[in-house]
Each structure stands twice: as structure tokens, then as C-alpha cells.
PDB file of C-alpha atoms and ligand atoms in Angstrom:
ATOM      1  CA  MET Z   1       2.684   8.810  19.234  1.00  0.00           C
ATOM      2  CA  SER Z   2       1.964  11.744  16.901  1.00  0.00           C
ATOM      3  CA  PHE Z   3       3.438  12.240  13.441  1.00  0.00           C
ATOM      4  CA  ASP Z   4       4.172  15.249  11.205  1.00  0.00           C
ATOM      5  CA  ASN Z   5       1.545  15.547   8.466  1.00  0.00           C
ATOM      6  CA  LEU Z   6      -0.094  12.224   9.323  1.00  0.00           C
ATOM      7  CA  LEU Z   7      -3.234  11.381  11.257  1.00  0.00           C
ATOM      8  CA  LEU Z   8      -3.496   7.990  12.924  1.00  0.00           C
ATOM      9  CA  GLU Z   9      -6.796   6.630  14.229  1.00  0.00           C
ATOM     10  CA  ARG Z  10      -7.554   3.175  15.542  1.00  0.00           C
ATOM     11  CA  ASP Z  11     -10.903   1.455  15.159  1.00  0.00           C
ATOM     12  CA  GLY Z  12     -10.559  -1.939  16.852  1.00  0.00           C
ATOM     13  CA  ALA Z  13      -8.080  -3.998  14.842  1.00  0.00           C
ATOM     14  CA  VAL Z  14      -8.064  -1.495  11.971  1.00  0.00           C
ATOM     15  CA  ALA Z  15      -5.705   1.497  11.887  1.00  0.00           C
ATOM     16  CA  ILE Z  16      -6.473   4.418   9.575  1.00  0.00           C
ATOM     17  CA  LEU Z  17      -3.491   6.451   8.491  1.00  0.00           C
ATOM     18  CA  THR Z  18      -4.229   9.706   6.657  1.00  0.00           C
ATOM     19  CA  ILE Z  19      -1.608  11.754   4.817  1.00  0.00           C
ATOM     20  CA  ASN Z  20      -2.509  15.241   5.962  1.00  0.00           C
ATOM     21  CA  ARG Z  21      -1.174  18.070   3.774  1.00  0.00           C
ATOM     22  CA  PRO Z  22      -4.367  18.939   1.895  1.00  0.00           C
ATOM     23  CA  GLN Z  23      -3.111  22.447   0.987  1.00  0.00           C
ATOM     24  CA  VAL Z  24      -0.597  20.779  -1.406  1.00  0.00           C
ATOM     25  CA  LEU Z  25      -2.834  17.809  -2.279  1.00  0.00           C
ATOM     26  CA  ASN Z  26      -0.969  15.661   0.285  1.00  0.00           C
ATOM     27  CA  ALA Z  27       2.347  15.882  -1.610  1.00  0.00           C
ATOM     28  CA  LEU Z  28       5.053  13.849   0.100  1.00  0.00           C
ATOM     29  CA  ASN Z  29       7.893  15.961   1.454  1.00  0.00           C
ATOM     30  CA  ALA Z  30      10.829  14.473   3.382  1.00  0.00           C
ATOM     31  CA  PRO Z  31       9.308  14.916   6.897  1.00  0.00           C
ATOM     32  CA  THR Z  32       6.098  13.202   5.721  1.00  0.00           C
ATOM     33  CA  VAL Z  33       7.974  10.246   4.247  1.00  0.00           C
ATOM     34  CA  ASP Z  34       9.903   9.935   7.509  1.00  0.00           C
ATOM     35  CA  ALA Z  35       6.689  10.131   9.558  1.00  0.00           C
ATOM     36  CA  LEU Z  36       5.219   7.417   7.348  1.00  0.00           C
ATOM     37  CA  ARG Z  37       8.235   5.231   8.105  1.00  0.00           C
ATOM     38  CA  ARG Z  38       7.799   5.666  11.857  1.00  0.00           C
ATOM     39  CA  ALA Z  39       4.034   5.123  11.732  1.00  0.00           C
ATOM     40  CA  ILE Z  40       4.354   1.943   9.651  1.00  0.00           C
ATOM     41  CA  LEU Z  41       6.953   0.512  12.028  1.00  0.00           C
ATOM     42  CA  GLU Z  42       4.708   1.280  15.006  1.00  0.00           C
ATOM     43  CA  LEU Z  43       1.708  -0.401  13.336  1.00  0.00           C
ATOM     44  CA  LYS Z  44       3.777  -3.396  12.231  1.00  0.00           C
ATOM     45  CA  HIS Z  45       4.781  -4.108  15.835  1.00  0.00           C
ATOM     46  CA  ASP Z  46       1.372  -3.355  17.376  1.00  0.00           C
ATOM     47  CA  THR Z  47      -0.225  -6.789  17.758  1.00  0.00           C
ATOM     48  CA  ALA Z  48      -3.679  -5.227  18.257  1.00  0.00           C
ATOM     49  CA  VAL Z  49      -3.567  -3.903  14.672  1.00  0.00           C
ATOM     50  CA  ARG Z  50      -4.453  -6.428  11.952  1.00  0.00           C
ATOM     51  CA  VAL Z  51      -5.142  -4.180   8.934  1.00  0.00           C
ATOM     52  CA  VAL Z  52      -4.172  -0.639   7.924  1.00  0.00           C
ATOM     53  CA  ILE Z  53      -6.140   1.734   5.674  1.00  0.00           C
ATOM     54  CA  LEU Z  54      -4.038   4.447   4.050  1.00  0.00           C
ATOM     55  CA  THR Z  55      -5.776   7.500   2.596  1.00  0.00           C
ATOM     56  CA  GLY Z  56      -5.368  11.214   1.903  1.00  0.00           C
ATOM     57  CA  ALA Z  57      -6.921  14.200   3.692  1.00  0.00           C
ATOM     58  CA  GLY Z  58      -9.524  16.293   1.863  1.00  0.00           C
ATOM     59  CA  GLU Z  59     -11.769  15.467  -1.053  1.00  0.00           C
ATOM     60  CA  LYS Z  60      -9.369  16.015  -3.898  1.00  0.00           C
ATOM     61  CA  ALA Z  61      -6.278  13.889  -3.491  1.00  0.00           C
ATOM     62  CA  PHE Z  62      -4.885  10.670  -2.127  1.00  0.00           C
ATOM     63  CA  VAL Z  63      -1.333  11.945  -2.754  1.00  0.00           C
ATOM     64  CA  ALA Z  64      -0.437  14.185  -5.735  1.00  0.00           C
ATOM     65  CA  GLY Z  65       3.173  13.023  -5.756  1.00  0.00           C
ATOM     66  CA  ALA Z  66       6.501  13.809  -4.221  1.00  0.00           C
ATOM     67  CA  ASP Z  67       6.744  17.464  -3.197  1.00  0.00           C
ATOM     68  CA  ILE Z  68       7.834  19.281  -6.358  1.00  0.00           C
ATOM     69  CA  HIS Z  69       9.331  22.132  -4.275  1.00  0.00           C
ATOM     70  CA  GLU Z  70      11.895  19.635  -2.953  1.00  0.00           C
ATOM     71  CA  LEU Z  71      12.447  17.987  -6.346  1.00  0.00           C
ATOM     72  CA  ALA Z  72      13.093  21.335  -8.010  1.00  0.00           C
ATOM     73  CA  VAL Z  73      16.231  21.995  -5.953  1.00  0.00           C
ATOM     74  CA  GLN Z  74      17.678  18.544  -5.535  1.00  0.00           C
ATOM     75  CA  ARG Z  75      21.241  17.733  -6.591  1.00  0.00           C
ATOM     76  CA  PRO Z  76      22.371  14.327  -7.938  1.00  0.00           C
ATOM     77  CA  VAL Z  77      23.602  12.925  -4.613  1.00  0.00           C
ATOM     78  CA  ASP Z  78      20.488  14.166  -2.735  1.00  0.00           C
ATOM     79  CA  GLY Z  79      18.302  12.792  -5.523  1.00  0.00           C
ATOM     80  CA  LYS Z  80      19.695   9.302  -5.145  1.00  0.00           C
ATOM     81  CA  GLU Z  81      19.379   9.398  -1.324  1.00  0.00           C
ATOM     82  CA  HIS Z  82      15.847  10.797  -1.608  1.00  0.00           C
ATOM     83  CA  ALA Z  83      14.791   7.936  -3.913  1.00  0.00           C
ATOM     84  CA  LEU Z  84      16.432   5.277  -1.737  1.00  0.00           C
ATOM     85  CA  ARG Z  85      14.711   6.636   1.400  1.00  0.00           C
ATOM     86  CA  GLY Z  86      11.295   6.621  -0.275  1.00  0.00           C
ATOM     87  CA  GLN Z  87      11.850   3.153  -1.727  1.00  0.00           C
ATOM     88  CA  HIS Z  88      12.808   1.850   1.723  1.00  0.00           C
ATOM     89  CA  VAL Z  89       9.618   3.229   3.311  1.00  0.00           C
ATOM     90  CA  PHE Z  90       7.417   1.860   0.522  1.00  0.00           C
ATOM     91  CA  ASP Z  91       9.130  -1.548   0.880  1.00  0.00           C
ATOM     92  CA  LEU Z  92       8.244  -1.454   4.600  1.00  0.00           C
ATOM     93  CA  ILE Z  93       4.594  -0.920   3.628  1.00  0.00           C
ATOM     94  CA  GLU Z  94       4.628  -3.729   1.075  1.00  0.00           C
ATOM     95  CA  ASN Z  95       6.266  -6.154   3.492  1.00  0.00           C
ATOM     96  CA  MET Z  96       4.788  -5.138   6.857  1.00  0.00           C
ATOM     97  CA  GLY Z  97       3.036  -8.512   7.069  1.00  0.00           C
ATOM     98  CA  LYS Z  98      -0.436  -6.991   7.483  1.00  0.00           C
ATOM     99  CA  PRO Z  99      -2.787  -5.977   4.683  1.00  0.00           C
ATOM    100  CA  VAL Z 100      -2.533  -2.280   3.864  1.00  0.00           C
ATOM    101  CA  ILE Z 101      -5.534  -1.011   1.892  1.00  0.00           C
ATOM    102  CA  ALA Z 102      -5.005   2.162  -0.143  1.00  0.00           C
ATOM    103  CA  ALA Z 103      -8.298   4.080  -0.081  1.00  0.00           C
ATOM    104  CA  ILE Z 104      -7.644   6.256  -3.151  1.00  0.00           C
ATOM    105  CA  ASN Z 105      -9.901   9.259  -2.683  1.00  0.00           C
ATOM    106  CA  GLY Z 106      -8.697  11.440  -5.588  1.00  0.00           C
ATOM    107  CA  TYR Z 107      -5.407  12.109  -7.383  1.00  0.00           C
ATOM    108  CA  ALA Z 108      -2.782   9.382  -6.921  1.00  0.00           C
ATOM    109  CA  LEU Z 109       0.002  10.709  -9.095  1.00  0.00           C
ATOM    110  CA  GLY Z 110       3.739  10.081  -9.151  1.00  0.00           C
ATOM    111  CA  GLY Z 111       4.753   9.198  -5.596  1.00  0.00           C
ATOM    112  CA  GLY Z 112       1.033   8.862  -4.796  1.00  0.00           C
ATOM    113  CA  CYS Z 113       0.547   6.165  -7.410  1.00  0.00           C
ATOM    114  CA  GLU Z 114       3.787   4.534  -6.212  1.00  0.00           C
ATOM    115  CA  LEU Z 115       2.500   4.641  -2.623  1.00  0.00           C
ATOM    116  CA  ALA Z 116      -0.803   3.046  -3.642  1.00  0.00           C
ATOM    117  CA  MET Z 117       1.078   0.339  -5.561  1.00  0.00           C
ATOM    118  CA  ALA Z 118       3.161  -0.490  -2.460  1.00  0.00           C
ATOM    119  CA  CYS Z 119      -0.075  -1.204  -0.581  1.00  0.00           C
ATOM    120  CA  THR Z 120      -1.481  -4.730  -0.509  1.00  0.00           C
ATOM    121  CA  LEU Z 121      -4.851  -3.785  -2.090  1.00  0.00           C
ATOM    122  CA  ARG Z 122      -6.189  -0.660  -3.802  1.00  0.00           C
ATOM    123  CA  MET Z 123      -9.763   0.581  -3.422  1.00  0.00           C
ATOM    124  CA  ALA Z 124     -10.486   3.644  -5.569  1.00  0.00           C
ATOM    125  CA  SER Z 125     -13.295   6.181  -5.531  1.00  0.00           C
ATOM    126  CA  ASP Z 126     -14.897   6.734  -8.926  1.00  0.00           C
ATOM    127  CA  THR Z 127     -13.355  10.232  -8.869  1.00  0.00           C
ATOM    128  CA  ALA Z 128      -9.766   8.947  -8.517  1.00  0.00           C
ATOM    129  CA  ARG Z 129      -7.127   9.675 -11.149  1.00  0.00           C
ATOM    130  CA  LEU Z 130      -3.898   7.722 -11.226  1.00  0.00           C
ATOM    131  CA  GLY Z 131      -0.692   8.111 -13.168  1.00  0.00           C
ATOM    132  CA  GLN Z 132       3.057   8.565 -13.277  1.00  0.00           C
ATOM    133  CA  PRO Z 133       3.433  12.088 -14.734  1.00  0.00           C
ATOM    134  CA  GLU Z 134       7.141  12.449 -13.822  1.00  0.00           C
ATOM    135  CA  ILE Z 135       8.121  12.459 -17.507  1.00  0.00           C
ATOM    136  CA  ASN Z 136       6.393  15.840 -17.834  1.00  0.00           C
ATOM    137  CA  LEU Z 137       8.708  17.262 -15.158  1.00  0.00           C
ATOM    138  CA  GLY Z 138      11.783  15.954 -16.973  1.00  0.00           C
ATOM    139  CA  ILE Z 139      12.364  13.231 -14.382  1.00  0.00           C
ATOM    140  CA  ILE Z 140      11.521   9.554 -13.878  1.00  0.00           C
ATOM    141  CA  PRO Z 141       9.731   7.845 -10.970  1.00  0.00           C
ATOM    142  CA  GLY Z 142      12.022   7.334  -7.969  1.00  0.00           C
ATOM    143  CA  TYR Z 143       9.862   5.411  -5.502  1.00  0.00           C
ATOM    144  CA  ALA Z 144       9.823   2.167  -7.534  1.00  0.00           C
ATOM    145  CA  GLY Z 145       7.126   3.231  -9.994  1.00  0.00           C
ATOM    146  CA  THR Z 146       9.010   1.789 -12.963  1.00  0.00           C
ATOM    147  CA  GLN Z 147       9.238  -1.531 -11.119  1.00  0.00           C
ATOM    148  CA  ARG Z 148       5.863  -1.968  -9.404  1.00  0.00           C
ATOM    149  CA  LEU Z 149       3.793  -0.581 -12.288  1.00  0.00           C
ATOM    150  CA  ALA Z 150       5.253  -3.115 -14.745  1.00  0.00           C
ATOM    151  CA  ARG Z 151       4.654  -5.916 -12.232  1.00  0.00           C
ATOM    152  CA  LEU Z 152       1.032  -4.871 -11.666  1.00  0.00           C
ATOM    153  CA  VAL Z 153      -0.178  -3.991 -15.153  1.00  0.00           C
ATOM    154  CA  GLY Z 154       2.436  -5.619 -17.427  1.00  0.00           C
ATOM    155  CA  LYS Z 155       5.300  -4.113 -19.406  1.00  0.00           C
ATOM    156  CA  GLY Z 156       3.321  -2.697 -22.349  1.00  0.00           C
ATOM    157  CA  MET Z 157       0.775  -0.725 -20.336  1.00  0.00           C
ATOM    158  CA  ALA Z 158       3.450   0.357 -17.824  1.00  0.00           C
ATOM    159  CA  LEU Z 159       5.624   1.787 -20.575  1.00  0.00           C
ATOM    160  CA  GLU Z 160       2.653   3.589 -22.100  1.00  0.00           C
ATOM    161  CA  LEU Z 161       1.702   5.192 -18.789  1.00  0.00           C
ATOM    162  CA  LEU Z 162       5.299   6.031 -17.830  1.00  0.00           C
ATOM    163  CA  LEU Z 163       6.195   7.526 -21.208  1.00  0.00           C
ATOM    164  CA  SER Z 164       2.966   9.467 -21.767  1.00  0.00           C
ATOM    165  CA  GLY Z 165       2.567  10.590 -18.151  1.00  0.00           C
ATOM    166  CA  ARG Z 166      -1.187  10.534 -18.718  1.00  0.00           C
ATOM    167  CA  HIS Z 167      -3.695  10.220 -15.879  1.00  0.00           C
ATOM    168  CA  VAL Z 168      -6.061   7.242 -16.000  1.00  0.00           C
ATOM    169  CA  THR Z 169      -9.586   7.260 -14.611  1.00  0.00           C
ATOM    170  CA  ALA Z 170     -10.567   4.863 -11.843  1.00  0.00           C
ATOM    171  CA  ALA Z 171     -12.482   2.810 -14.418  1.00  0.00           C
ATOM    172  CA  GLU Z 172      -9.429   2.408 -16.650  1.00  0.00           C
ATOM    173  CA  ALA Z 173      -7.241   1.668 -13.619  1.00  0.00           C
ATOM    174  CA  LEU Z 174      -9.648  -1.154 -12.728  1.00  0.00           C
ATOM    175  CA  GLN Z 175      -9.619  -2.464 -16.266  1.00  0.00           C
ATOM    176  CA  VAL Z 176      -5.797  -2.689 -16.396  1.00  0.00           C
ATOM    177  CA  GLY Z 177      -5.444  -4.123 -12.881  1.00  0.00           C
ATOM    178  CA  LEU Z 178      -3.960  -1.020 -11.269  1.00  0.00           C
ATOM    179  CA  VAL Z 179      -6.741  -0.998  -8.639  1.00  0.00           C
ATOM    180  CA  ASN Z 180      -8.773  -3.849  -7.161  1.00  0.00           C
ATOM    181  CA  ARG Z 181     -12.156  -2.150  -6.851  1.00  0.00           C
ATOM    182  CA  VAL Z 182     -13.906   1.115  -7.699  1.00  0.00           C
ATOM    183  CA  VAL Z 183     -16.731   2.467  -5.540  1.00  0.00           C
ATOM    184  CA  PRO Z 184     -18.724   5.730  -5.476  1.00  0.00           C
ATOM    185  CA  ALA Z 185     -16.713   8.461  -3.724  1.00  0.00           C
ATOM    186  CA  ALA Z 186     -19.232   8.768  -0.873  1.00  0.00           C
ATOM    187  CA  GLU Z 187     -18.826   5.061  -0.076  1.00  0.00           C
ATOM    188  CA  LEU Z 188     -15.035   4.801  -0.269  1.00  0.00           C
ATOM    189  CA  MET Z 189     -14.309   4.821   3.462  1.00  0.00           C
ATOM    190  CA  THR Z 190     -17.291   2.638   4.387  1.00  0.00           C
ATOM    191  CA  GLU Z 191     -16.318   0.055   1.778  1.00  0.00           C
ATOM    192  CA  SER Z 192     -12.642   0.216   2.739  1.00  0.00           C
ATOM    193  CA  LYS Z 193     -13.543  -0.299   6.404  1.00  0.00           C
ATOM    194  CA  LYS Z 194     -15.821  -3.195   5.470  1.00  0.00           C
ATOM    195  CA  LEU Z 195     -12.992  -4.882   3.553  1.00  0.00           C
ATOM    196  CA  ALA Z 196     -10.569  -4.110   6.398  1.00  0.00           C
ATOM    197  CA  SER Z 197     -12.880  -5.733   8.985  1.00  0.00           C
ATOM    198  CA  GLU Z 198     -13.252  -8.789   6.771  1.00  0.00           C
ATOM    199  CA  LEU Z 199      -9.462  -9.154   6.517  1.00  0.00           C
ATOM    200  CA  ALA Z 200      -8.976  -8.399  10.224  1.00  0.00           C
ATOM    201  CA  ALA Z 201     -11.041 -11.497  11.058  1.00  0.00           C
ATOM    202  CA  LYS Z 202      -8.702 -13.792   9.073  1.00  0.00           C
ATOM    203  CA  PRO Z 203      -5.927 -15.747  10.832  1.00  0.00           C
ATOM    204  CA  PRO Z 204      -3.021 -13.247  10.932  1.00  0.00           C
ATOM    205  CA  VAL Z 205      -0.163 -15.721  10.605  1.00  0.00           C
ATOM    206  CA  ALA Z 206      -1.673 -17.153   7.405  1.00  0.00           C
ATOM    207  CA  VAL Z 207      -2.300 -13.584   6.176  1.00  0.00           C
ATOM    208  CA  ARG Z 208       1.350 -12.704   6.821  1.00  0.00           C
ATOM    209  CA  TYR Z 209       2.646 -15.810   5.052  1.00  0.00           C
ATOM    210  CA  ILE Z 210       0.438 -15.256   2.004  1.00  0.00           C
ATOM    211  CA  ILE Z 211       1.785 -11.710   1.622  1.00  0.00           C
ATOM    212  CA  GLU Z 212       5.341 -12.970   2.150  1.00  0.00           C
ATOM    213  CA  ALA Z 213       4.971 -15.863  -0.309  1.00  0.00           C
ATOM    214  CA  VAL Z 214       3.549 -13.599  -3.028  1.00  0.00           C
ATOM    215  CA  ASN Z 215       5.988 -10.709  -2.518  1.00  0.00           C
ATOM    216  CA  ARG Z 216       9.136 -12.805  -2.206  1.00  0.00           C
ATOM    217  CA  GLY Z 217       7.954 -15.463  -4.641  1.00  0.00           C
ATOM    218  CA  LEU Z 218       7.515 -12.932  -7.450  1.00  0.00           C
ATOM    219  CA  GLU Z 219      11.232 -12.133  -7.204  1.00  0.00           C
ATOM    220  CA  MET Z 220      12.275 -15.804  -7.462  1.00  0.00           C
ATOM    221  CA  PRO Z 221      12.285 -18.511 -10.110  1.00  0.00           C
ATOM    222  CA  LEU Z 222       9.157 -20.707  -9.854  1.00  0.00           C
ATOM    223  CA  ASP Z 223      10.905 -23.647  -8.169  1.00  0.00           C
ATOM    224  CA  LYS Z 224      12.342 -21.447  -5.400  1.00  0.00           C
ATOM    225  CA  GLY Z 225       8.984 -19.686  -4.944  1.00  0.00           C
ATOM    226  CA  GLN Z 226       7.290 -23.063  -4.599  1.00  0.00           C
ATOM    227  CA  PHE Z 227       9.875 -24.162  -2.063  1.00  0.00           C
ATOM    228  CA  LEU Z 228       9.235 -20.990  -0.053  1.00  0.00           C
ATOM    229  CA  GLU Z 229       5.489 -21.689  -0.234  1.00  0.00           C
ATOM    230  CA  ALA Z 230       5.983 -25.279   0.986  1.00  0.00           C
ATOM    231  CA  THR Z 231       8.093 -24.056   3.915  1.00  0.00           C
ATOM    232  CA  LEU Z 232       5.513 -21.446   4.960  1.00  0.00           C
ATOM    233  CA  PHE Z 233       2.735 -24.033   4.441  1.00  0.00           C
ATOM    234  CA  GLY Z 234       4.574 -26.245   6.929  1.00  0.00           C
ATOM    235  CA  LEU Z 235       5.176 -23.403   9.389  1.00  0.00           C
ATOM    236  CA  VAL Z 236       1.523 -22.340   9.452  1.00  0.00           C
ATOM    237  CA  ALA Z 237       0.672 -25.853  10.676  1.00  0.00           C
ATOM    238  CA  SER Z 238       2.231 -24.829  14.003  1.00  0.00           C
ATOM    239  CA  THR Z 239      -0.574 -22.325  14.688  1.00  0.00           C
ATOM    240  CA  ASP Z 240      -3.663 -22.766  16.891  1.00  0.00           C
ATOM    241  CA  ASP Z 241      -5.576 -20.984  14.127  1.00  0.00           C
ATOM    242  CA  MET Z 242      -4.764 -23.785  11.671  1.00  0.00           C
ATOM    243  CA  ARG Z 243      -6.256 -26.315  14.094  1.00  0.00           C
ATOM    244  CA  GLU Z 244      -9.257 -24.047  14.731  1.00  0.00           C
ATOM    245  CA  GLY Z 245      -9.896 -23.425  10.996  1.00  0.00           C
ATOM    246  CA  THR Z 246      -9.778 -27.082   9.991  1.00  0.00           C
ATOM    247  CA  THR Z 247     -11.700 -28.320  13.077  1.00  0.00           C
ATOM    248  CA  ALA Z 248     -14.400 -25.659  12.644  1.00  0.00           C
ATOM    249  CA  PHE Z 249     -14.902 -26.787   9.030  1.00  0.00           C
ATOM    250  CA  LEU Z 250     -15.244 -30.432  10.060  1.00  0.00           C
ATOM    251  CA  GLU Z 251     -17.619 -29.494  12.916  1.00  0.00           C
ATOM    252  CA  LYS Z 252     -19.665 -27.345  10.491  1.00  0.00           C
ATOM    253  CA  ARG Z 253     -19.259 -24.147  12.532  1.00  0.00           C
ATOM    254  CA  LYS Z 254     -17.685 -20.730  11.935  1.00  0.00           C
ATOM    255  CA  ALA Z 255     -13.999 -20.557  12.880  1.00  0.00           C
ATOM    256  CA  ASP Z 256     -12.987 -18.274  15.721  1.00  0.00           C
ATOM    257  CA  PHE Z 257      -9.387 -17.306  15.032  1.00  0.00           C
ATOM    258  CA  LYS Z 258      -7.292 -16.129  17.977  1.00  0.00           C
ATOM    259  CA  GLY Z 259      -4.239 -14.883  16.117  1.00  0.00           C
ATOM    260  CA  ARG Z 260      -1.903 -17.540  17.457  1.00  0.00           C
TER     261      ARG Z 260
HETATM  262  N1  COA Y   1       4.162  18.957  -4.990  1.00  0.00           N
HETATM  263  C1  COA Y   1       3.996  20.170  -4.438  1.00  0.00           C
HETATM  264  N2  COA Y   1       2.857  20.873  -4.500  1.00  0.00           N
HETATM  265  C2  COA Y   1       1.838  20.341  -5.179  1.00  0.00           C
HETATM  266  C3  COA Y   1       1.920  19.087  -5.795  1.00  0.00           C
HETATM  267  C4  COA Y   1       3.144  18.374  -5.681  1.00  0.00           C
HETATM  268  N3  COA Y   1       3.326  17.152  -6.204  1.00  0.00           N
HETATM  269  N4  COA Y   1       0.749  18.815  -6.408  1.00  0.00           N
HETATM  270  C5  COA Y   1      -0.053  19.873  -6.167  1.00  0.00           C
HETATM  271  N5  COA Y   1       0.608  20.798  -5.428  1.00  0.00           N
HETATM  272  C6  COA Y   1       0.088  22.092  -4.960  1.00  0.00           C
HETATM  273  C7  COA Y   1      -0.047  23.081  -6.093  1.00  0.00           C
HETATM  274  O1  COA Y   1       1.190  23.703  -6.365  1.00  0.00           O
HETATM  275  C8  COA Y   1      -1.083  24.028  -5.513  1.00  0.00           C
HETATM  276  O2  COA Y   1      -0.423  24.893  -4.595  1.00  0.00           O
HETATM  277  P1  COA Y   1      -0.822  26.490  -4.584  1.00  0.00           P
HETATM  278  O3  COA Y   1      -2.259  26.499  -4.091  1.00  0.00           O
HETATM  279  O4  COA Y   1       0.146  27.051  -3.606  1.00  0.00           O
HETATM  280  O5  COA Y   1      -0.684  26.967  -5.995  1.00  0.00           O
HETATM  281  C9  COA Y   1      -1.985  23.111  -4.699  1.00  0.00           C
HETATM  282  O6  COA Y   1      -1.236  21.924  -4.470  1.00  0.00           O
HETATM  283  C10 COA Y   1      -3.262  22.727  -5.425  1.00  0.00           C
HETATM  284  O7  COA Y   1      -2.913  22.190  -6.700  1.00  0.00           O
HETATM  285  P2  COA Y   1      -3.437  22.766  -8.115  1.00  0.00           P
HETATM  286  O8  COA Y   1      -2.424  22.417  -9.158  1.00  0.00           O
HETATM  287  O9  COA Y   1      -3.816  24.195  -7.984  1.00  0.00           O
HETATM  288  O10 COA Y   1      -4.764  21.877  -8.280  1.00  0.00           O
HETATM  289  P3  COA Y   1      -5.468  21.493  -9.652  1.00  0.00           P
HETATM  290  O11 COA Y   1      -6.793  20.914  -9.258  1.00  0.00           O
HETATM  291  O12 COA Y   1      -5.464  22.611 -10.620  1.00  0.00           O
HETATM  292  O13 COA Y   1      -4.561  20.314 -10.267  1.00  0.00           O
HETATM  293  C11 COA Y   1      -3.217  18.304 -10.175  1.00  0.00           C
HETATM  294  C12 COA Y   1      -4.407  19.093  -9.586  1.00  0.00           C
HETATM  295  C13 COA Y   1      -2.994  17.080  -9.291  1.00  0.00           C
HETATM  296  C14 COA Y   1      -3.556  17.866 -11.603  1.00  0.00           C
HETATM  297  C15 COA Y   1      -1.952  19.201 -10.200  1.00  0.00           C
HETATM  298  O14 COA Y   1      -1.799  19.771  -8.905  1.00  0.00           O
HETATM  299  C16 COA Y   1      -0.674  18.471 -10.547  1.00  0.00           C
HETATM  300  O15 COA Y   1      -0.466  18.169 -11.715  1.00  0.00           O
HETATM  301  N6  COA Y   1       0.184  18.203  -9.528  1.00  0.00           N
HETATM  302  C17 COA Y   1       1.457  17.602  -9.742  1.00  0.00           C
HETATM  303  C18 COA Y   1       1.346  16.134 -10.053  1.00  0.00           C
HETATM  304  C19 COA Y   1       2.703  15.537 -10.332  1.00  0.00           C
HETATM  305  O16 COA Y   1       3.359  15.855 -11.294  1.00  0.00           O
HETATM  306  N7  COA Y   1       3.127  14.622  -9.434  1.00  0.00           N
HETATM  307  C20 COA Y   1       4.364  13.921  -9.596  1.00  0.00           C
HETATM  308  C21 COA Y   1       5.411  14.575  -8.814  1.00  0.00           C
HETATM  309  S1  COA Y   1       6.888  13.590  -8.916  1.00  0.00           S
END
């Protein structure tokens, strides 16, 4: 399947999805957000795909935000629908049940920072700049930036970044927990692929349940989150991979997970 403004490549169990509007620093317009929705659903249901890498075309940007040409003319009712559509697509990414690695190759601003935060892990090039500059346009984030940023970096830092609109360097993003790792720009894709291959070799049902337990658990009181964890812990015992992982340990050999 082909998608507007998106490139999709497959490399074994790893899919690489590239937002491809470099002339506007990969800004997300409505057709691109819709293409992202369709691509994510396809990858979610493709059992051959274990991990997704999401990046931006060109050297300069991951995604420089929602498309400001669209924002400039939106009316209140459109604005609400626009935000709900984007939030829905980013929720699909967060909860697709497979790790999605954001390979942040430059500016990740506004909707771009929100997109990176919806991913499971964030790998940034040392040239990356992240931020939520919506305040400087007289608006607020609409793709869950106010929610995910506070959950990732804490309320104080989130409010500072949201209210100032300032861009942070990759190093500061690492320091505050907004990204997981920073690597030299020339090594970003190699390192992202290395991490993706490592995760692709893990047992996929356990991977899915860990993501589910963390994502859902964070929205629950501790006792309910623990109950969810216990239930998923029980369910994972039904997999061949659980038997393989524990047997391989006891037999002092490397586990060979089959994904069942
Ligand atoms: N929406 C639409 N177009 C965008 C865009 C966005 N979010 N971000 C960049 N572009 C366009 C620019 O208008 C420019 O188009 P032009 O060549 O037709 O003039 C092109 O991309 C290149 O951007 P430019 O601003 O010339 O690059 P720069 O290196 O001087 O600055 C940024 C880079 C990222 C600092 C700057 O583009 C910027 O601040 N973008 C907006 C970021 C933002 O506010 N995002 C949140 C939106 S909710």
C-alpha cells in the first residue's frame, strides 16, 4: 500500500516509516495525519512486523509541527475535530502493541514533539531540537502535548516548556527524560536500527503486555494497575515463548523466541 507524504520500507521484522514533506520540514497536514493512521493500522496487523522506526525526511527536521497553513484558517468546530483526529492517531501509535522508536533527526516541535512522545522510545540525533512552541502562535498543543509532556518530564518542567515555548537541545531533552538516548547525527539510523533489531528479537506477546501494562497502568490507581499486571502476567504463561525463555535459561542456552 502507498501513503500520501509517507514512505514505508521493511527490513525484516523492522518497518521504517518516514514522514516525507521535507519542503515544509515534514509539517503534519490533514492528509499526512490520515496516512499515518492507515500506515499504523497496517503495521499493527502485519504479524511479520515486530518494531517500527518513525523518522522525518531530510536532514533538518523530524516534524516541525502541525501545518501552520491549516491552523491559520481553522474555525472552532474544525479545531476541535482536528485535535481529536490527531489525538486518535497518536493514541494508535502509543497503543499499537509493538515498540515504535522515534528517530528524531532534527526539529521535533509542536505536533512533532507530540508525535515523538506518543512513540514507545525516543532516540535523538545530537542536532535535534524539541519543544512545544504553540504558545508563540497564540494557541495551545492539540495532539496531547499538555498531557504526555507532563507525564514524561513532570509537571514543573512541562509547564516551563509549554509556557515559554522554548526549544531544548538533545542534551537537555536527555537530561529531563524527554528522550531516551542521544547519538551523533550520522549514527542515528544505524543506532535506531540496532535498537529495533534488539527489540524485534524479544518475545512479542511479552513486549505487547509490557507496553499495555505501562500505558494503561499509568492511568489507574496503583492497586488496579497491579491487578492488570497480575492478569497479563498470568496470560503470558500461555505462550510457547514463556516456556522457551525459562527452559533456555535453565538449560544455559540462548532462547529462540517464535512469537507464539
Ligand atoms: N507548518 C507549515 N510550514 C512550516 C512549518 C509548519 N509547522 N514549519 C516550517 N514550515 C515551512 C516554512 O514556512 C518554510 O516554508 P517556505 O520555504 O515556503 O518559507 C519551510 O518550512 C522551511 O522553514 P524555515 O522557517 O524557513 O526554516 P528555518 O530553518 O529558518 O526554521 C524552524 C526552522 C523549525 C525553527 C521554523 O520553521 C519554525 O519555527 N517552524 C514552526 C514551528 C512551530 O511553531 N511548530 C508548531 C506548530 S503547532
